[in-house]
Amino acid sequence: MSLAVRVIPCLDVDAGRVVKGVHFENLRDAGDPVELAAEYYRQGADELTFLDVTASSGRRQTTYDVVQRTAEELFIPLTVGGGVRSPEDVDSLLRCGADKVGVNTAAINDPSLISRIADRFGNQVLVLSVDARREQGEQHTQSGFEVTTMGGRKSTGIDAVWWAKRAAELGAGEILLNSMDADGTEQGFDLEMISAVRQEVDIPIIASGGAGLVEHFPPAIEAGANAVLAASVFHYGKITIAEVKQALREAGYTVR
């Protein structure tokens, strides 16, 4: 029997407030993270992801107090990412109530971080966040998708599909695959990217970036995702978690 598809709201947090923009720019306030987390739990979210969107670029640690207050409202898995640079950061977040921790920039700078975290805490704790986009300009990767950092502001020239596969080999428990091209556009997930990564990895993939309509969610699962993540459509009440789950059920998928 296949695992149930997970529906995951994402809280992009900046200075203690939930924000949302397009391509990580022109961020606007979307509310209090603790209140939103509690509401999504009531609505039936399977998990919650909390990303401190300026922690890496701002060179500061994730706001532990907000994480702790958010965790106290939830009885579902909480993934926290942003500014995680060491196993000690992971330890601190787990002590604050996180169940899983997302790493991105620091793992690109030092891939051994993935195996060090997985060896110490188990690979189920480690989510590799991949902010990928279709190549621009002179970059040439085999898959046509490259990894970016700093909220999509910085190119790495690293092939996103190769990186996802490498991270899985090093011990990542799942891949949060975020399309920077689709982020905030509400035009649908990047199905080609999801499919390309699925062909190379056998760990769970969380599809992120581009959800705008309930009809966008089932194709992401069809393309190879195990979970679907969205932010602005949930924050601004355009779609409810129940509506997404109903659409997935109608497409023949098992949901919780």
PDB file of C-alpha atoms in Angstrom:
ATOM      1  CA  MET A   1       0.000   0.000   0.000  1.00  0.00           C
ATOM      2  CA  SER A   2       1.372   3.413  -0.930  1.00  0.00           C
ATOM      3  CA  LEU A   3       1.928   6.030   1.729  1.00  0.00           C
ATOM      4  CA  ALA A   4      -0.705   8.704   2.140  1.00  0.00           C
ATOM      5  CA  VAL A   5      -0.027  11.952   0.312  1.00  0.00           C
ATOM      6  CA  ARG A   6       0.802  14.767   2.731  1.00  0.00           C
ATOM      7  CA  VAL A   7      -0.520  18.323   2.456  1.00  0.00           C
ATOM      8  CA  ILE A   8       1.876  20.811   4.046  1.00  0.00           C
ATOM      9  CA  PRO A   9       1.317  24.549   4.577  1.00  0.00           C
ATOM     10  CA  CYS A  10       4.538  26.548   4.602  1.00  0.00           C
ATOM     11  CA  LEU A  11       5.190  29.542   6.821  1.00  0.00           C
ATOM     12  CA  ASP A  12       7.873  31.794   5.320  1.00  0.00           C
ATOM     13  CA  VAL A  13       8.926  33.844   8.344  1.00  0.00           C
ATOM     14  CA  ASP A  14      10.863  37.105   8.401  1.00  0.00           C
ATOM     15  CA  ALA A  15      11.468  38.979  11.664  1.00  0.00           C
ATOM     16  CA  GLY A  16       8.830  36.930  13.451  1.00  0.00           C
ATOM     17  CA  ARG A  17       6.030  37.478  10.889  1.00  0.00           C
ATOM     18  CA  VAL A  18       4.774  35.275   8.074  1.00  0.00           C
ATOM     19  CA  VAL A  19       5.512  36.854   4.696  1.00  0.00           C
ATOM     20  CA  LYS A  20       4.864  35.952   1.088  1.00  0.00           C
ATOM     21  CA  GLY A  21       6.036  37.394  -2.203  1.00  0.00           C
ATOM     22  CA  VAL A  22       6.746  36.360  -5.768  1.00  0.00           C
ATOM     23  CA  HIS A  23      10.171  34.781  -6.428  1.00  0.00           C
ATOM     24  CA  PHE A  24      11.028  35.684  -2.797  1.00  0.00           C
ATOM     25  CA  GLU A  25      10.734  39.422  -3.558  1.00  0.00           C
ATOM     26  CA  ASN A  26       8.225  42.141  -2.609  1.00  0.00           C
ATOM     27  CA  LEU A  27       7.392  40.286   0.596  1.00  0.00           C
ATOM     28  CA  ARG A  28       4.103  41.230   2.229  1.00  0.00           C
ATOM     29  CA  ASP A  29       2.808  40.415   5.684  1.00  0.00           C
ATOM     30  CA  ALA A  30       0.575  37.357   5.966  1.00  0.00           C
ATOM     31  CA  GLY A  31       0.107  37.134   9.711  1.00  0.00           C
ATOM     32  CA  ASP A  32       1.405  35.718  12.970  1.00  0.00           C
ATOM     33  CA  PRO A  33       3.147  32.327  12.595  1.00  0.00           C
ATOM     34  CA  VAL A  34       1.819  30.912  15.857  1.00  0.00           C
ATOM     35  CA  GLU A  35      -1.794  31.824  15.005  1.00  0.00           C
ATOM     36  CA  LEU A  36      -1.474  30.501  11.446  1.00  0.00           C
ATOM     37  CA  ALA A  37       0.126  27.262  12.622  1.00  0.00           C
ATOM     38  CA  ALA A  38      -2.722  26.656  15.066  1.00  0.00           C
ATOM     39  CA  GLU A  39      -5.285  27.360  12.336  1.00  0.00           C
ATOM     40  CA  TYR A  40      -3.632  24.967   9.865  1.00  0.00           C
ATOM     41  CA  TYR A  41      -3.514  22.276  12.512  1.00  0.00           C
ATOM     42  CA  ARG A  42      -7.261  22.744  13.033  1.00  0.00           C
ATOM     43  CA  GLN A  43      -7.814  22.595   9.266  1.00  0.00           C
ATOM     44  CA  GLY A  44      -6.156  19.187   9.038  1.00  0.00           C
ATOM     45  CA  ALA A  45      -2.622  19.896   7.818  1.00  0.00           C
ATOM     46  CA  ASP A  46      -0.486  16.744   7.869  1.00  0.00           C
ATOM     47  CA  GLU A  47       2.711  18.633   8.644  1.00  0.00           C
ATOM     48  CA  LEU A  48       3.890  22.216   8.850  1.00  0.00           C
ATOM     49  CA  THR A  49       7.049  23.740   7.401  1.00  0.00           C
ATOM     50  CA  PHE A  50       8.554  26.876   8.927  1.00  0.00           C
ATOM     51  CA  LEU A  51      11.233  28.631   6.849  1.00  0.00           C
ATOM     52  CA  ASP A  52      13.129  31.642   8.148  1.00  0.00           C
ATOM     53  CA  VAL A  53      13.556  33.189   4.699  1.00  0.00           C
ATOM     54  CA  THR A  54      16.258  35.698   5.592  1.00  0.00           C
ATOM     55  CA  ALA A  55      18.226  33.627   8.115  1.00  0.00           C
ATOM     56  CA  SER A  56      20.951  32.645   5.629  1.00  0.00           C
ATOM     57  CA  SER A  57      21.204  35.904   3.713  1.00  0.00           C
ATOM     58  CA  GLY A  58      20.883  37.888   6.952  1.00  0.00           C
ATOM     59  CA  ARG A  59      23.515  35.688   8.639  1.00  0.00           C
ATOM     60  CA  ARG A  60      21.443  35.073  11.753  1.00  0.00           C
ATOM     61  CA  GLN A  61      19.990  32.068  13.463  1.00  0.00           C
ATOM     62  CA  THR A  62      16.388  31.024  13.112  1.00  0.00           C
ATOM     63  CA  THR A  63      14.228  32.689  15.749  1.00  0.00           C
ATOM     64  CA  TYR A  64      14.064  29.927  18.331  1.00  0.00           C
ATOM     65  CA  ASP A  65      11.348  31.543  20.410  1.00  0.00           C
ATOM     66  CA  VAL A  66       8.929  31.661  17.474  1.00  0.00           C
ATOM     67  CA  VAL A  67       9.713  28.041  16.663  1.00  0.00           C
ATOM     68  CA  GLN A  68       9.064  27.023  20.254  1.00  0.00           C
ATOM     69  CA  ARG A  69       5.747  28.883  20.432  1.00  0.00           C
ATOM     70  CA  THR A  70       4.706  27.413  17.082  1.00  0.00           C
ATOM     71  CA  ALA A  71       5.621  23.870  18.152  1.00  0.00           C
ATOM     72  CA  GLU A  72       3.515  24.234  21.292  1.00  0.00           C
ATOM     73  CA  GLU A  73       0.419  24.736  19.103  1.00  0.00           C
ATOM     74  CA  LEU A  74       0.977  21.633  16.988  1.00  0.00           C
ATOM     75  CA  PHE A  75       0.547  17.884  17.307  1.00  0.00           C
ATOM     76  CA  ILE A  76       1.784  17.213  13.770  1.00  0.00           C
ATOM     77  CA  PRO A  77       5.380  17.133  12.467  1.00  0.00           C
ATOM     78  CA  LEU A  78       7.081  20.519  12.255  1.00  0.00           C
ATOM     79  CA  THR A  79       9.992  21.090   9.878  1.00  0.00           C
ATOM     80  CA  VAL A  80      12.138  24.167  10.468  1.00  0.00           C
ATOM     81  CA  GLY A  81      14.683  25.584   8.031  1.00  0.00           C
ATOM     82  CA  GLY A  82      16.722  28.720   7.571  1.00  0.00           C
ATOM     83  CA  GLY A  83      20.184  29.490   8.882  1.00  0.00           C
ATOM     84  CA  VAL A  84      21.015  25.898   9.853  1.00  0.00           C
ATOM     85  CA  ARG A  85      24.798  25.568   9.596  1.00  0.00           C
ATOM     86  CA  SER A  86      25.813  22.786  11.996  1.00  0.00           C
ATOM     87  CA  PRO A  87      24.594  19.696  13.872  1.00  0.00           C
ATOM     88  CA  GLU A  88      24.456  21.952  16.938  1.00  0.00           C
ATOM     89  CA  ASP A  89      21.885  24.170  15.190  1.00  0.00           C
ATOM     90  CA  VAL A  90      19.834  21.040  14.485  1.00  0.00           C
ATOM     91  CA  ASP A  91      20.080  20.009  18.129  1.00  0.00           C
ATOM     92  CA  SER A  92      18.868  23.451  19.245  1.00  0.00           C
ATOM     93  CA  LEU A  93      15.868  23.354  16.889  1.00  0.00           C
ATOM     94  CA  LEU A  94      14.890  19.839  17.954  1.00  0.00           C
ATOM     95  CA  ARG A  95      15.019  20.982  21.573  1.00  0.00           C
ATOM     96  CA  CYS A  96      12.705  23.871  20.648  1.00  0.00           C
ATOM     97  CA  GLY A  97      10.121  21.413  19.317  1.00  0.00           C
ATOM     98  CA  ALA A  98      11.040  20.881  15.667  1.00  0.00           C
ATOM     99  CA  ASP A  99      10.614  17.305  14.396  1.00  0.00           C
ATOM    100  CA  LYS A 100      12.632  17.771  11.220  1.00  0.00           C
ATOM    101  CA  VAL A 101      15.179  20.341  10.125  1.00  0.00           C
ATOM    102  CA  GLY A 102      15.706  21.767   6.654  1.00  0.00           C
ATOM    103  CA  VAL A 103      19.176  22.540   5.346  1.00  0.00           C
ATOM    104  CA  ASN A 104      20.046  24.339   2.143  1.00  0.00           C
ATOM    105  CA  THR A 105      22.912  26.812   1.756  1.00  0.00           C
ATOM    106  CA  ALA A 106      25.207  25.315   4.386  1.00  0.00           C
ATOM    107  CA  ALA A 107      24.910  21.846   2.828  1.00  0.00           C
ATOM    108  CA  ILE A 108      25.885  23.240  -0.574  1.00  0.00           C
ATOM    109  CA  ASN A 109      28.937  24.890   0.998  1.00  0.00           C
ATOM    110  CA  ASP A 110      29.827  21.709   2.891  1.00  0.00           C
ATOM    111  CA  PRO A 111      28.041  18.522   1.733  1.00  0.00           C
ATOM    112  CA  SER A 112      29.505  16.577   4.668  1.00  0.00           C
ATOM    113  CA  LEU A 113      27.020  18.470   6.846  1.00  0.00           C
ATOM    114  CA  ILE A 114      24.288  16.178   5.463  1.00  0.00           C
ATOM    115  CA  SER A 115      25.988  12.994   6.607  1.00  0.00           C
ATOM    116  CA  ARG A 116      27.040  14.525   9.938  1.00  0.00           C
ATOM    117  CA  ILE A 117      23.427  15.469  10.733  1.00  0.00           C
ATOM    118  CA  ALA A 118      22.032  12.150   9.481  1.00  0.00           C
ATOM    119  CA  ASP A 119      24.591  10.144  11.462  1.00  0.00           C
ATOM    120  CA  ARG A 120      23.851  12.002  14.680  1.00  0.00           C
ATOM    121  CA  PHE A 121      20.054  12.393  14.518  1.00  0.00           C
ATOM    122  CA  GLY A 122      18.879   9.894  11.870  1.00  0.00           C
ATOM    123  CA  ASN A 123      18.032  10.675   8.261  1.00  0.00           C
ATOM    124  CA  GLN A 124      14.320  11.049   9.109  1.00  0.00           C
ATOM    125  CA  VAL A 125      15.240  14.372  10.752  1.00  0.00           C
ATOM    126  CA  LEU A 126      16.986  15.836   7.712  1.00  0.00           C
ATOM    127  CA  VAL A 127      15.122  17.588   4.895  1.00  0.00           C
ATOM    128  CA  LEU A 128      17.290  18.919   2.086  1.00  0.00           C
ATOM    129  CA  SER A 129      15.741  22.102   0.737  1.00  0.00           C
ATOM    130  CA  VAL A 130      16.569  22.577  -2.950  1.00  0.00           C
ATOM    131  CA  ASP A 131      15.750  25.976  -4.463  1.00  0.00           C
ATOM    132  CA  ALA A 132      16.070  25.185  -8.163  1.00  0.00           C
ATOM    133  CA  ARG A 133      15.326  27.001 -11.383  1.00  0.00           C
ATOM    134  CA  ARG A 134      15.660  26.490 -15.095  1.00  0.00           C
ATOM    135  CA  GLU A 135      19.050  27.563 -16.305  1.00  0.00           C
ATOM    136  CA  GLN A 136      19.689  31.131 -17.259  1.00  0.00           C
ATOM    137  CA  GLY A 137      22.390  32.509 -19.528  1.00  0.00           C
ATOM    138  CA  GLU A 138      25.630  30.601 -19.855  1.00  0.00           C
ATOM    139  CA  GLN A 139      25.042  27.948 -17.189  1.00  0.00           C
ATOM    140  CA  HIS A 140      24.881  24.410 -18.596  1.00  0.00           C
ATOM    141  CA  THR A 141      23.856  21.530 -16.385  1.00  0.00           C
ATOM    142  CA  GLN A 142      22.910  18.095 -17.620  1.00  0.00           C
ATOM    143  CA  SER A 143      19.314  18.311 -16.365  1.00  0.00           C
ATOM    144  CA  GLY A 144      18.704  21.943 -17.295  1.00  0.00           C
ATOM    145  CA  PHE A 145      17.864  22.781 -13.671  1.00  0.00           C
ATOM    146  CA  GLU A 146      20.333  24.554 -11.389  1.00  0.00           C
ATOM    147  CA  VAL A 147      20.522  25.049  -7.645  1.00  0.00           C
ATOM    148  CA  THR A 148      20.268  28.590  -6.285  1.00  0.00           C
ATOM    149  CA  THR A 149      20.906  30.032  -2.836  1.00  0.00           C
ATOM    150  CA  MET A 150      19.965  33.161  -0.915  1.00  0.00           C
ATOM    151  CA  GLY A 151      16.281  32.854  -1.806  1.00  0.00           C
ATOM    152  CA  GLY A 152      17.043  32.403  -5.500  1.00  0.00           C
ATOM    153  CA  ARG A 153      19.291  35.447  -5.652  1.00  0.00           C
ATOM    154  CA  LYS A 154      22.537  33.552  -6.208  1.00  0.00           C
ATOM    155  CA  SER A 155      23.354  30.964  -8.894  1.00  0.00           C
ATOM    156  CA  THR A 156      25.543  28.008  -7.956  1.00  0.00           C
ATOM    157  CA  GLY A 157      25.955  26.297 -11.347  1.00  0.00           C
ATOM    158  CA  ILE A 158      25.179  22.998  -9.570  1.00  0.00           C
ATOM    159  CA  ASP A 159      22.838  20.588 -11.365  1.00  0.00           C
ATOM    160  CA  ALA A 160      19.713  20.353  -9.183  1.00  0.00           C
ATOM    161  CA  VAL A 161      18.939  16.741 -10.097  1.00  0.00           C
ATOM    162  CA  TRP A 162      22.522  15.638  -9.440  1.00  0.00           C
ATOM    163  CA  TRP A 163      22.488  17.498  -6.107  1.00  0.00           C
ATOM    164  CA  ALA A 164      19.242  15.852  -4.974  1.00  0.00           C
ATOM    165  CA  LYS A 165      20.690  12.427  -5.803  1.00  0.00           C
ATOM    166  CA  ARG A 166      23.968  13.195  -4.026  1.00  0.00           C
ATOM    167  CA  ALA A 167      22.162  14.452  -0.926  1.00  0.00           C
ATOM    168  CA  ALA A 168      20.083  11.278  -0.777  1.00  0.00           C
ATOM    169  CA  GLU A 169      23.285   9.227  -0.926  1.00  0.00           C
ATOM    170  CA  LEU A 170      24.769  11.312   1.910  1.00  0.00           C
ATOM    171  CA  GLY A 171      21.752  10.675   4.142  1.00  0.00           C
ATOM    172  CA  ALA A 172      19.022  13.244   3.471  1.00  0.00           C
ATOM    173  CA  GLY A 173      15.648  11.835   4.506  1.00  0.00           C
ATOM    174  CA  GLU A 174      13.564  13.802   2.021  1.00  0.00           C
ATOM    175  CA  ILE A 175      13.855  16.545  -0.574  1.00  0.00           C
ATOM    176  CA  LEU A 176      11.913  19.804  -0.387  1.00  0.00           C
ATOM    177  CA  LEU A 177      11.994  20.712  -4.083  1.00  0.00           C
ATOM    178  CA  ASN A 178      11.120  24.342  -4.593  1.00  0.00           C
ATOM    179  CA  SER A 179      10.798  25.789  -8.082  1.00  0.00           C
ATOM    180  CA  MET A 180      12.114  29.343  -7.955  1.00  0.00           C
ATOM    181  CA  ASP A 181      10.575  30.029 -11.383  1.00  0.00           C
ATOM    182  CA  ALA A 182       7.124  29.050 -10.145  1.00  0.00           C
ATOM    183  CA  ASP A 183       7.407  30.412  -6.587  1.00  0.00           C
ATOM    184  CA  GLY A 184       4.492  32.710  -5.759  1.00  0.00           C
ATOM    185  CA  THR A 185       3.183  32.733  -9.347  1.00  0.00           C
ATOM    186  CA  GLU A 186       0.214  30.415  -8.647  1.00  0.00           C
ATOM    187  CA  GLN A 187       0.594  28.992 -12.162  1.00  0.00           C
ATOM    188  CA  GLY A 188       1.181  25.385 -11.083  1.00  0.00           C
ATOM    189  CA  PHE A 189       4.079  23.216  -9.927  1.00  0.00           C
ATOM    190  CA  ASP A 190       7.084  22.567 -12.181  1.00  0.00           C
ATOM    191  CA  LEU A 191       6.119  19.009 -13.141  1.00  0.00           C
ATOM    192  CA  GLU A 192       9.143  18.483 -15.359  1.00  0.00           C
ATOM    193  CA  MET A 193      11.497  19.272 -12.482  1.00  0.00           C
ATOM    194  CA  ILE A 194       9.645  16.962 -10.074  1.00  0.00           C
ATOM    195  CA  SER A 195       9.747  14.127 -12.605  1.00  0.00           C
ATOM    196  CA  ALA A 196      13.458  14.639 -13.292  1.00  0.00           C
ATOM    197  CA  VAL A 197      14.340  14.408  -9.607  1.00  0.00           C
ATOM    198  CA  ARG A 198      12.012  11.449  -9.016  1.00  0.00           C
ATOM    199  CA  GLN A 199      13.840   9.449 -11.683  1.00  0.00           C
ATOM    200  CA  GLU A 200      17.075   9.767  -9.690  1.00  0.00           C
ATOM    201  CA  VAL A 201      16.031   9.542  -6.026  1.00  0.00           C
ATOM    202  CA  ASP A 202      13.898   7.118  -4.034  1.00  0.00           C
ATOM    203  CA  ILE A 203      13.445   9.223  -0.888  1.00  0.00           C
ATOM    204  CA  PRO A 204      10.267  11.324  -0.499  1.00  0.00           C
ATOM    205  CA  ILE A 205       9.934  14.517  -2.523  1.00  0.00           C
ATOM    206  CA  ILE A 206       7.903  17.501  -1.308  1.00  0.00           C
ATOM    207  CA  ALA A 207       6.744  19.612  -4.261  1.00  0.00           C
ATOM    208  CA  SER A 208       6.882  23.350  -3.620  1.00  0.00           C
ATOM    209  CA  GLY A 209       6.371  26.507  -5.636  1.00  0.00           C
ATOM    210  CA  GLY A 210       3.517  27.496  -7.909  1.00  0.00           C
ATOM    211  CA  ALA A 211       0.297  26.186  -6.376  1.00  0.00           C
ATOM    212  CA  GLY A 212      -2.654  28.410  -7.272  1.00  0.00           C
ATOM    213  CA  LEU A 213      -5.660  26.130  -7.815  1.00  0.00           C
ATOM    214  CA  VAL A 214      -6.769  22.823  -6.321  1.00  0.00           C
ATOM    215  CA  GLU A 215      -6.296  21.345  -9.807  1.00  0.00           C
ATOM    216  CA  HIS A 216      -2.557  21.978  -9.534  1.00  0.00           C
ATOM    217  CA  PHE A 217      -1.984  19.498  -6.706  1.00  0.00           C
ATOM    218  CA  PRO A 218      -2.795  16.038  -8.177  1.00  0.00           C
ATOM    219  CA  PRO A 219      -0.438  16.460 -11.179  1.00  0.00           C
ATOM    220  CA  ALA A 220       2.459  17.092  -8.768  1.00  0.00           C
ATOM    221  CA  ILE A 221       1.833  13.687  -7.192  1.00  0.00           C
ATOM    222  CA  GLU A 222       1.464  12.128 -10.631  1.00  0.00           C
ATOM    223  CA  ALA A 223       4.879  13.602 -11.538  1.00  0.00           C
ATOM    224  CA  GLY A 224       6.472  11.854  -8.553  1.00  0.00           C
ATOM    225  CA  ALA A 225       6.003  13.973  -5.432  1.00  0.00           C
ATOM    226  CA  ASN A 226       4.986  12.347  -2.137  1.00  0.00           C
ATOM    227  CA  ALA A 227       3.771  15.573  -0.559  1.00  0.00           C
ATOM    228  CA  VAL A 228       2.568  18.986  -1.709  1.00  0.00           C
ATOM    229  CA  LEU A 229       3.486  22.255  -0.051  1.00  0.00           C
ATOM    230  CA  ALA A 230       1.916  25.678  -0.500  1.00  0.00           C
ATOM    231  CA  ALA A 231       1.950  29.026   1.234  1.00  0.00           C
ATOM    232  CA  SER A 232       0.131  32.064  -0.152  1.00  0.00           C
ATOM    233  CA  VAL A 233      -2.980  30.228  -1.378  1.00  0.00           C
ATOM    234  CA  PHE A 234      -3.509  28.943   2.157  1.00  0.00           C
ATOM    235  CA  HIS A 235      -2.519  32.175   3.929  1.00  0.00           C
ATOM    236  CA  TYR A 236      -4.938  34.322   1.932  1.00  0.00           C
ATOM    237  CA  GLY A 237      -7.786  31.808   2.002  1.00  0.00           C
ATOM    238  CA  LYS A 238      -7.881  31.091  -1.734  1.00  0.00           C
ATOM    239  CA  ILE A 239      -7.771  27.344  -1.106  1.00  0.00           C
ATOM    240  CA  THR A 240      -8.343  25.276   2.028  1.00  0.00           C
ATOM    241  CA  ILE A 241      -6.442  22.176   3.063  1.00  0.00           C
ATOM    242  CA  ALA A 242      -9.718  20.223   2.927  1.00  0.00           C
ATOM    243  CA  GLU A 243     -10.250  21.249  -0.702  1.00  0.00           C
ATOM    244  CA  VAL A 244      -6.758  20.072  -1.648  1.00  0.00           C
ATOM    245  CA  LYS A 245      -7.310  16.729   0.093  1.00  0.00           C
ATOM    246  CA  GLN A 246     -10.651  16.291  -1.675  1.00  0.00           C
ATOM    247  CA  ALA A 247      -9.046  16.972  -5.069  1.00  0.00           C
ATOM    248  CA  LEU A 248      -6.327  14.415  -4.301  1.00  0.00           C
ATOM    249  CA  ARG A 249      -8.916  11.824  -3.224  1.00  0.00           C
ATOM    250  CA  GLU A 250     -10.907  12.395  -6.397  1.00  0.00           C
ATOM    251  CA  ALA A 251      -7.704  11.837  -8.397  1.00  0.00           C
ATOM    252  CA  GLY A 252      -7.357   8.452  -6.720  1.00  0.00           C
ATOM    253  CA  TYR A 253      -4.703   9.218  -4.105  1.00  0.00           C
ATOM    254  CA  THR A 254      -4.753   8.182  -0.446  1.00  0.00           C
ATOM    255  CA  VAL A 255      -4.730  11.128   1.953  1.00  0.00           C
ATOM    256  CA  ARG A 256      -4.824  11.263   5.723  1.00  0.00           C
TER     257      ARG A 256
END
